[in-house]
């Protein structure tokens, strides 16, 4: 149904209940319906958005705790959760946006949003690819993979690359960027279906199911008899500990995330950090926020790859805002196959 600017409409929202410890549950969020006037208030330079696609990202778990790392803003109990998304501008008081524009960036989990802080929004100029890609491949996860691999890892052709959580939104792209550069790539994932995807869809040289490996150190020695030059870190914990033993001299580790640790009250310790000294390893934490200035260069690189069929991207689509909480919670049990997206509306 077409949205008429100026009318008052009902607005479904996913509300954050309260801070918690341990794994997130669907009951930590609830669905409610409010009303919203589809018009930017007189004199405001905000934009009124119709939200189309929402992104489910592991970092959202961190925002559900009372104390968050510096530079992050936690969720407010009783308010909609937020993350990244794709939306259509219905009305605008901002000179950079006009009605009909498509945007991606900061998004609240609701059907319609009045956004006054527009610096988190980017206009979509290439709409000849699926719009949902701007929650993943052409959005924050894609930019994370590109910057983390090319900028943080300083990769060279022929190097040995290991990617954990390799079938996720970021990992599937890191592996393909590495292959396009001429590296040898192995990924780990949590099911046979995901391992199959890595080898047959994303073109990894090899892959394994970490749940089937009782000795990760031995598994890595099997897949990397010469050792690992680059490790793209998405999981932390015992995987990181085993990787440290298998890194080559002057190896690089880009620390993107540690999903195994997000739900623990007491994070696991790492025992093999001395390897950093012996092997002169560079281990660097990074956040995509430091690299958005490279977004135009990223688009120039990746859009041709998509059009030439050189990059495959797999999405796990959940239909309807009401399916959002289950989709988000499912990230932490590995239920999703590929990038988890919630569709609110297709246009």
Tab-separated table of N, CA, C and O in Angstrom, residues 119-215:
chain	number	residue	atom	x	y	z
A	119	UNK	N	23.536	12.277	9.675
A	119	UNK	CA	24.928	11.987	9.282
A	119	UNK	C	25.188	10.487	9.155
A	119	UNK	O	26.166	10.077	8.527
A	120	UNK	N	24.315	9.664	9.736
A	120	UNK	CA	24.476	8.208	9.616
A	120	UNK	C	23.841	7.625	8.370
A	120	UNK	O	23.792	6.408	8.212
A	121	UNK	N	23.332	8.478	7.467
A	121	UNK	CA	22.665	7.996	6.253
A	121	UNK	C	23.494	8.270	5.013
A	121	UNK	O	24.100	9.340	4.885
A	122	UNK	N	23.500	7.322	4.072
A	122	UNK	CA	24.169	7.495	2.779
A	122	UNK	C	23.166	7.261	1.667
A	122	UNK	O	22.405	6.303	1.718
A	123	UNK	N	23.227	8.096	0.664
A	123	UNK	CA	22.313	7.948	-0.471
A	123	UNK	C	22.770	6.773	-1.327
A	123	UNK	O	23.969	6.587	-1.564
A	124	UNK	N	21.817	5.969	-1.786
A	124	UNK	CA	22.112	4.846	-2.679
A	124	UNK	C	22.049	5.358	-4.117
A	124	UNK	O	20.997	5.822	-4.570
A	125	UNK	N	23.179	5.315	-4.799
A	125	UNK	CA	23.225	5.805	-6.184
A	125	UNK	C	23.214	4.658	-7.189
A	125	UNK	O	22.930	4.865	-8.356
A	126	UNK	N	23.529	3.451	-6.713
A	126	UNK	CA	23.500	2.281	-7.603
A	126	UNK	C	22.360	1.380	-7.167
A	126	UNK	O	22.499	0.622	-6.206
A	127	UNK	N	21.217	1.469	-7.864
A	127	UNK	CA	20.058	0.661	-7.465
A	127	UNK	C	19.809	-0.475	-8.453
A	127	UNK	O	18.741	-1.072	-8.479
A	128	UNK	N	20.841	-0.793	-9.273
A	128	UNK	CA	20.725	-1.899	-10.230
A	128	UNK	C	21.212	-3.219	-9.629
A	128	UNK	O	21.455	-4.189	-10.336
A	129	UNK	N	21.388	-3.238	-8.309
A	129	UNK	CA	21.705	-4.471	-7.570
A	129	UNK	C	20.598	-4.623	-6.518
A	129	UNK	O	19.903	-3.653	-6.225
A	130	UNK	N	20.412	-5.819	-5.959
A	130	UNK	CA	19.372	-5.963	-4.930
A	130	UNK	C	19.592	-4.946	-3.789
A	130	UNK	O	20.704	-4.815	-3.273
A	131	UNK	N	18.533	-4.230	-3.404
A	131	UNK	CA	18.660	-3.205	-2.358
A	131	UNK	C	19.119	-3.803	-1.031
A	131	UNK	O	19.806	-3.146	-0.250
A	132	UNK	N	18.738	-5.067	-0.783
A	132	UNK	CA	19.144	-5.714	0.472
A	132	UNK	C	20.663	-5.808	0.591
A	132	UNK	O	21.201	-5.931	1.696
A	133	UNK	N	21.371	-5.759	-0.550
A	133	UNK	CA	22.840	-5.826	-0.502
A	133	UNK	C	23.437	-4.685	0.329
A	133	UNK	O	24.557	-4.795	0.819
A	134	UNK	N	22.689	-3.593	0.471
A	134	UNK	CA	23.206	-2.460	1.245
A	134	UNK	C	23.132	-2.706	2.756
A	134	UNK	O	23.628	-1.903	3.536
A	135	UNK	N	22.540	-3.838	3.168
A	135	UNK	CA	22.667	-4.251	4.569
A	135	UNK	C	23.889	-5.147	4.748
A	135	UNK	O	24.257	-5.484	5.870
A	136	UNK	N	24.491	-5.566	3.632
A	136	UNK	CA	25.574	-6.550	3.709
A	136	UNK	C	26.715	-6.252	2.779
A	136	UNK	O	27.600	-5.464	3.091
A	137	UNK	N	26.681	-6.888	1.616
A	137	UNK	CA	27.772	-6.788	0.646
A	137	UNK	C	28.183	-5.351	0.338
A	137	UNK	O	29.368	-5.029	0.247
A	138	UNK	N	27.213	-4.446	0.159
A	138	UNK	CA	27.527	-3.049	-0.185
A	138	UNK	C	27.339	-2.103	1.003
A	138	UNK	O	27.362	-0.886	0.832
A	139	UNK	N	27.158	-2.678	2.194
A	139	UNK	CA	26.958	-1.869	3.393
A	139	UNK	C	28.074	-2.057	4.396
A	139	UNK	O	29.234	-2.300	4.029
A	140	UNK	N	27.718	-1.981	5.663
A	140	UNK	CA	28.717	-2.071	6.731
A	140	UNK	C	29.529	-3.374	6.694
A	140	UNK	O	30.768	-3.333	6.767
A	141	UNK	N	28.910	-4.571	6.547
A	141	UNK	CA	29.723	-5.797	6.521
A	141	UNK	C	30.691	-5.855	5.340
A	141	UNK	O	31.839	-6.286	5.479
A	142	UNK	N	30.239	-5.411	4.165
A	142	UNK	CA	31.115	-5.403	2.993
A	142	UNK	C	32.303	-4.486	3.179
A	142	UNK	O	33.451	-4.849	2.871
A	143	UNK	N	32.018	-3.305	3.703
A	143	UNK	CA	33.084	-2.328	3.972
A	143	UNK	C	34.050	-2.862	5.036
A	143	UNK	O	35.262	-2.644	4.971
A	144	UNK	N	33.500	-3.585	6.018
A	144	UNK	CA	34.324	-4.200	7.076
A	144	UNK	C	35.287	-5.228	6.474
A	144	UNK	O	36.477	-5.246	6.792
A	145	UNK	N	34.757	-6.081	5.597
A	145	UNK	CA	35.585	-7.112	4.958
A	145	UNK	C	36.673	-6.479	4.102
A	145	UNK	O	37.845	-6.872	4.155
A	146	UNK	N	36.293	-5.479	3.335
A	146	UNK	CA	37.221	-4.812	2.414
A	146	UNK	C	38.339	-4.097	3.184
A	146	UNK	O	39.527	-4.308	2.906
A	147	UNK	N	37.968	-3.289	4.161
A	147	UNK	CA	38.972	-2.535	4.922
A	147	UNK	C	39.816	-3.468	5.779
A	147	UNK	O	41.047	-3.340	5.840
A	148	UNK	N	39.169	-4.424	6.424
A	148	UNK	CA	39.895	-5.342	7.299
A	148	UNK	C	40.916	-6.162	6.538
A	148	UNK	O	42.046	-6.350	6.991
A	149	UNK	N	40.525	-6.636	5.365
A	149	UNK	CA	41.451	-7.469	4.593
A	149	UNK	C	42.503	-6.617	3.886
A	149	UNK	O	43.706	-6.799	4.075
A	150	UNK	N	42.070	-5.660	3.086
A	150	UNK	CA	43.022	-4.922	2.250
A	150	UNK	C	43.845	-3.888	3.025
A	150	UNK	O	45.021	-3.687	2.734
A	151	UNK	N	43.238	-3.227	4.007
A	151	UNK	CA	43.954	-2.160	4.727
A	151	UNK	C	44.692	-2.675	5.956
A	151	UNK	O	45.822	-2.297	6.212
A	152	UNK	N	44.018	-3.530	6.740
A	152	UNK	CA	44.624	-3.981	8.006
A	152	UNK	C	45.597	-5.139	7.777
A	152	UNK	O	46.669	-5.193	8.376
A	153	UNK	N	45.247	-6.057	6.876
A	153	UNK	CA	46.069	-7.271	6.703
A	153	UNK	C	47.238	-7.101	5.727
A	153	UNK	O	48.124	-7.950	5.688
A	154	UNK	N	47.247	-6.033	4.927
A	154	UNK	CA	48.296	-5.832	3.911
A	154	UNK	C	48.614	-7.127	3.169
A	154	UNK	O	49.749	-7.623	3.214
A	155	UNK	N	47.628	-7.703	2.479
A	155	UNK	CA	47.833	-9.029	1.884
A	155	UNK	C	48.680	-8.994	0.612
A	155	UNK	O	48.742	-7.979	-0.079
A	156	UNK	N	49.330	-10.137	0.347
A	156	UNK	CA	50.099	-10.294	-0.891
A	156	UNK	C	49.672	-11.587	-1.577
A	156	UNK	O	49.288	-12.559	-0.907
A	157	UNK	N	49.749	-11.592	-2.882
A	157	UNK	CA	49.403	-12.766	-3.669
A	157	UNK	C	50.179	-13.992	-3.166
A	157	UNK	O	51.370	-13.883	-2.837
A	158	UNK	N	49.491	-15.123	-3.086
A	158	UNK	CA	50.154	-16.368	-2.689
A	158	UNK	C	50.192	-16.623	-1.191
A	158	UNK	O	50.643	-17.688	-0.760
A	159	UNK	N	49.713	-15.669	-0.387
A	159	UNK	CA	49.757	-15.882	1.069
A	159	UNK	C	48.653	-16.836	1.515
A	159	UNK	O	47.650	-17.039	0.826
A	160	UNK	N	48.878	-17.415	2.712
A	160	UNK	CA	47.943	-18.378	3.295
A	160	UNK	C	47.009	-17.641	4.253
A	160	UNK	O	47.460	-17.036	5.225
A	161	UNK	N	45.700	-17.719	3.973
A	161	UNK	CA	44.702	-16.941	4.711
A	161	UNK	C	43.692	-17.868	5.389
A	161	UNK	O	43.146	-18.777	4.754
A	162	UNK	N	43.447	-17.613	6.672
A	162	UNK	CA	42.416	-18.350	7.414
A	162	UNK	C	41.342	-17.373	7.876
A	162	UNK	O	41.644	-16.301	8.397
A	163	UNK	N	40.070	-17.747	7.665
A	163	UNK	CA	38.932	-16.908	8.059
A	163	UNK	C	38.020	-17.730	8.960
A	163	UNK	O	37.590	-18.831	8.585
A	164	UNK	N	37.720	-17.216	10.155
A	164	UNK	CA	36.749	-17.891	11.028
A	164	UNK	C	35.370	-17.266	10.820
A	164	UNK	O	35.255	-16.166	10.278
A	165	UNK	N	34.317	-17.977	11.255
A	165	UNK	CA	32.928	-17.560	10.972
A	165	UNK	C	32.827	-17.189	9.491
A	165	UNK	O	32.296	-16.156	9.105
A	166	UNK	N	33.369	-18.077	8.656
A	166	UNK	CA	33.653	-17.721	7.264
A	166	UNK	C	32.415	-17.639	6.379
A	166	UNK	O	32.480	-17.072	5.293
A	167	UNK	N	31.279	-18.183	6.821
A	167	UNK	CA	30.087	-18.109	5.963
A	167	UNK	C	29.190	-16.935	6.340
A	167	UNK	O	28.145	-16.735	5.735
A	168	UNK	N	29.603	-16.163	7.351
A	168	UNK	CA	28.803	-15.021	7.794
A	168	UNK	C	28.888	-13.846	6.843
A	168	UNK	O	29.528	-13.908	5.785
A	169	UNK	N	28.247	-12.753	7.237
A	169	UNK	CA	28.135	-11.570	6.376
A	169	UNK	C	29.498	-11.026	5.959
A	169	UNK	O	29.695	-10.615	4.812
A	170	UNK	N	30.461	-11.037	6.888
A	170	UNK	CA	31.799	-10.499	6.613
A	170	UNK	C	32.721	-11.592	6.067
A	170	UNK	O	33.397	-11.407	5.054
A	171	UNK	N	32.724	-12.749	6.723
A	171	UNK	CA	33.664	-13.814	6.374
A	171	UNK	C	33.566	-14.275	4.930
A	171	UNK	O	34.589	-14.501	4.266
A	172	UNK	N	32.336	-14.404	4.417
A	172	UNK	CA	32.182	-14.900	3.038
A	172	UNK	C	32.844	-13.949	2.046
A	172	UNK	O	33.340	-14.368	1.000
A	173	UNK	N	32.891	-12.658	2.376
A	173	UNK	CA	33.514	-11.672	1.488
A	173	UNK	C	35.026	-11.634	1.647
A	173	UNK	O	35.750	-11.523	0.657
A	174	UNK	N	35.509	-11.745	2.881
A	174	UNK	CA	36.964	-11.755	3.103
A	174	UNK	C	37.596	-12.878	2.285
A	174	UNK	O	38.597	-12.686	1.590
A	175	UNK	N	36.992	-14.066	2.358
A	175	UNK	CA	37.524	-15.211	1.615
A	175	UNK	C	37.560	-14.958	0.113
A	175	UNK	O	38.542	-15.295	-0.566
A	176	UNK	N	36.512	-14.327	-0.404
A	176	UNK	CA	36.472	-14.067	-1.854
A	176	UNK	C	37.438	-12.960	-2.264
A	176	UNK	O	38.055	-13.037	-3.319
A	177	UNK	N	37.589	-11.928	-1.416
A	177	UNK	CA	38.595	-10.890	-1.707
A	177	UNK	C	39.990	-11.520	-1.743
A	177	UNK	O	40.822	-11.184	-2.585
A	178	UNK	N	40.233	-12.444	-0.809
A	178	UNK	CA	41.539	-13.110	-0.743
A	178	UNK	C	41.783	-13.966	-1.987
A	178	UNK	O	42.874	-13.965	-2.556
A	179	UNK	N	40.753	-14.677	-2.439
A	179	UNK	CA	40.886	-15.494	-3.650
A	179	UNK	C	41.132	-14.615	-4.877
A	179	UNK	O	41.946	-14.952	-5.739
A	180	UNK	N	40.418	-13.490	-4.963
A	180	UNK	CA	40.590	-12.579	-6.101
A	180	UNK	C	42.016	-12.028	-6.160
A	180	UNK	O	42.519	-11.691	-7.228
A	181	UNK	N	42.666	-11.963	-4.992
A	181	UNK	CA	44.044	-11.470	-4.934
A	181	UNK	C	45.054	-12.580	-5.227
A	181	UNK	O	46.234	-12.326	-5.435
A	182	UNK	N	44.590	-13.841	-5.230
A	182	UNK	CA	45.499	-14.956	-5.505
A	182	UNK	C	46.062	-15.608	-4.265
A	182	UNK	O	47.149	-16.197	-4.293
A	183	UNK	N	45.326	-15.531	-3.144
A	183	UNK	CA	45.761	-16.178	-1.899
A	183	UNK	C	45.177	-17.592	-1.809
A	183	UNK	O	44.239	-17.942	-2.520
A	184	UNK	N	45.750	-18.395	-0.899
A	184	UNK	CA	45.203	-19.702	-0.557
A	184	UNK	C	44.316	-19.484	0.667
A	184	UNK	O	44.777	-18.925	1.671
A	185	UNK	N	43.052	-19.901	0.612
A	185	UNK	CA	42.086	-19.539	1.662
A	185	UNK	C	41.373	-20.762	2.224
A	185	UNK	O	40.829	-21.579	1.469
A	186	UNK	N	41.357	-20.830	3.555
A	186	UNK	CA	40.579	-21.857	4.260
A	186	UNK	C	39.664	-21.146	5.254
A	186	UNK	O	40.068	-20.171	5.896
A	187	UNK	N	38.429	-21.635	5.373
A	187	UNK	CA	37.489	-21.050	6.326
A	187	UNK	C	36.953	-22.083	7.287
A	187	UNK	O	36.899	-23.275	6.966
A	188	UNK	N	36.551	-21.611	8.474
A	188	UNK	CA	35.852	-22.500	9.409
A	188	UNK	C	34.429	-21.999	9.583
A	188	UNK	O	34.159	-20.803	9.505
A	189	UNK	N	33.513	-22.952	9.801
A	189	UNK	CA	32.106	-22.628	10.022
A	189	UNK	C	31.512	-23.719	10.907
A	189	UNK	O	32.202	-24.670	11.267
A	190	UNK	N	30.211	-23.577	11.239
A	190	UNK	CA	29.641	-24.451	12.265
A	190	UNK	C	28.687	-25.528	11.796
A	190	UNK	O	27.984	-26.133	12.605
A	191	UNK	N	28.640	-25.802	10.474
A	191	UNK	CA	27.795	-26.911	9.991
A	191	UNK	C	28.325	-27.397	8.649
A	191	UNK	O	29.049	-26.672	7.960
A	192	UNK	N	27.932	-28.607	8.292
A	192	UNK	CA	28.368	-29.172	7.001
A	192	UNK	C	27.806	-28.354	5.835
A	192	UNK	O	28.463	-28.179	4.817
A	193	UNK	N	26.582	-27.866	6.006
A	193	UNK	CA	25.952	-27.052	4.960
A	193	UNK	C	26.779	-25.789	4.690
A	193	UNK	O	27.001	-25.397	3.546
A	194	UNK	N	27.269	-25.171	5.770
A	194	UNK	CA	28.072	-23.946	5.624
A	194	UNK	C	29.445	-24.258	5.010
A	194	UNK	O	29.951	-23.491	4.195
A	195	UNK	N	30.025	-25.380	5.400
A	195	UNK	CA	31.319	-25.799	4.836
A	195	UNK	C	31.181	-26.024	3.333
A	195	UNK	O	32.023	-25.590	2.534
A	196	UNK	N	30.092	-26.654	2.947
A	196	UNK	CA	29.805	-26.911	1.536
A	196	UNK	C	29.679	-25.582	0.768
A	196	UNK	O	30.195	-25.432	-0.342
A	197	UNK	N	29.009	-24.619	1.388
A	197	UNK	CA	28.835	-23.291	0.796
A	197	UNK	C	30.193	-22.618	0.567
A	197	UNK	O	30.454	-22.043	-0.491
A	198	UNK	N	31.062	-22.716	1.561
A	198	UNK	CA	32.383	-22.082	1.465
A	198	UNK	C	33.179	-22.644	0.296
A	198	UNK	O	33.792	-21.898	-0.469
A	199	UNK	N	33.132	-23.950	0.138
A	199	UNK	CA	33.945	-24.589	-0.908
A	199	UNK	C	33.309	-24.461	-2.292
A	199	UNK	O	34.002	-24.232	-3.273
A	200	UNK	N	31.991	-24.603	-2.370
A	200	UNK	CA	31.343	-24.708	-3.678
A	200	UNK	C	30.685	-23.433	-4.181
A	200	UNK	O	30.482	-23.278	-5.376
A	201	UNK	N	30.371	-22.513	-3.266
A	201	UNK	CA	29.727	-21.262	-3.685
A	201	UNK	C	30.712	-20.094	-3.631
A	201	UNK	O	30.759	-19.256	-4.534
A	202	UNK	N	31.498	-20.040	-2.565
A	202	UNK	CA	32.385	-18.890	-2.365
A	202	UNK	C	33.811	-19.136	-2.852
A	202	UNK	O	34.636	-18.226	-2.827
A	203	UNK	N	34.114	-20.367	-3.248
A	203	UNK	CA	35.405	-20.647	-3.871
A	203	UNK	C	36.593	-20.740	-2.927
A	203	UNK	O	37.739	-20.607	-3.358
A	204	UNK	N	36.346	-20.978	-1.627
A	204	UNK	CA	37.458	-21.209	-0.701
A	204	UNK	C	38.207	-22.469	-1.153
A	204	UNK	O	37.600	-23.397	-1.693
A	205	UNK	N	39.512	-22.494	-0.900
A	205	UNK	CA	40.296	-23.681	-1.275
A	205	UNK	C	39.915	-24.879	-0.428
A	205	UNK	O	39.929	-26.013	-0.899
A	206	UNK	N	39.569	-24.601	0.839
A	206	UNK	CA	39.120	-25.668	1.727
A	206	UNK	C	38.357	-25.040	2.885
A	206	UNK	O	38.376	-23.815	3.062
A	207	UNK	N	37.689	-25.889	3.658
A	207	UNK	CA	36.915	-25.405	4.799
A	207	UNK	C	36.658	-26.573	5.737
A	207	UNK	O	36.691	-27.730	5.313
A	208	UNK	N	36.398	-26.260	7.001
A	208	UNK	CA	36.083	-27.328	7.953
A	208	UNK	C	35.049	-26.859	8.973
A	208	UNK	O	34.869	-25.661	9.191
A	209	UNK	N	34.373	-27.845	9.562
A	209	UNK	CA	33.374	-27.611	10.603
A	209	UNK	C	34.083	-27.673	11.953
A	209	UNK	O	34.498	-28.747	12.383
A	210	UNK	N	34.220	-26.526	12.603
A	210	UNK	CA	34.991	-26.489	13.864
A	210	UNK	C	34.343	-27.344	14.957
A	210	UNK	O	35.034	-27.813	15.872
A	211	UNK	N	33.043	-27.593	14.842
A	211	UNK	CA	32.357	-28.404	15.865
A	211	UNK	C	32.771	-29.870	15.789
A	211	UNK	O	32.599	-30.616	16.746
A	212	UNK	N	33.307	-30.279	14.635
A	212	UNK	CA	33.736	-31.669	14.442
A	212	UNK	C	35.208	-31.862	14.794
A	212	UNK	O	35.714	-32.981	14.748
A	213	UNK	N	35.903	-30.770	15.087
A	213	UNK	CA	37.351	-30.848	15.369
A	213	UNK	C	37.586	-30.763	16.881
A	213	UNK	O	37.271	-29.761	17.504
A	214	UNK	N	38.141	-31.831	17.436
A	214	UNK	CA	38.363	-31.845	18.887
A	214	UNK	C	39.702	-31.203	19.250
A	214	UNK	O	39.947	-30.874	20.408
A	215	UNK	N	40.553	-31.045	18.249
A	215	UNK	CA	41.862	-30.414	18.463
A	215	UNK	C	42.060	-29.393	17.337
A	215	UNK	O	42.447	-29.746	16.220
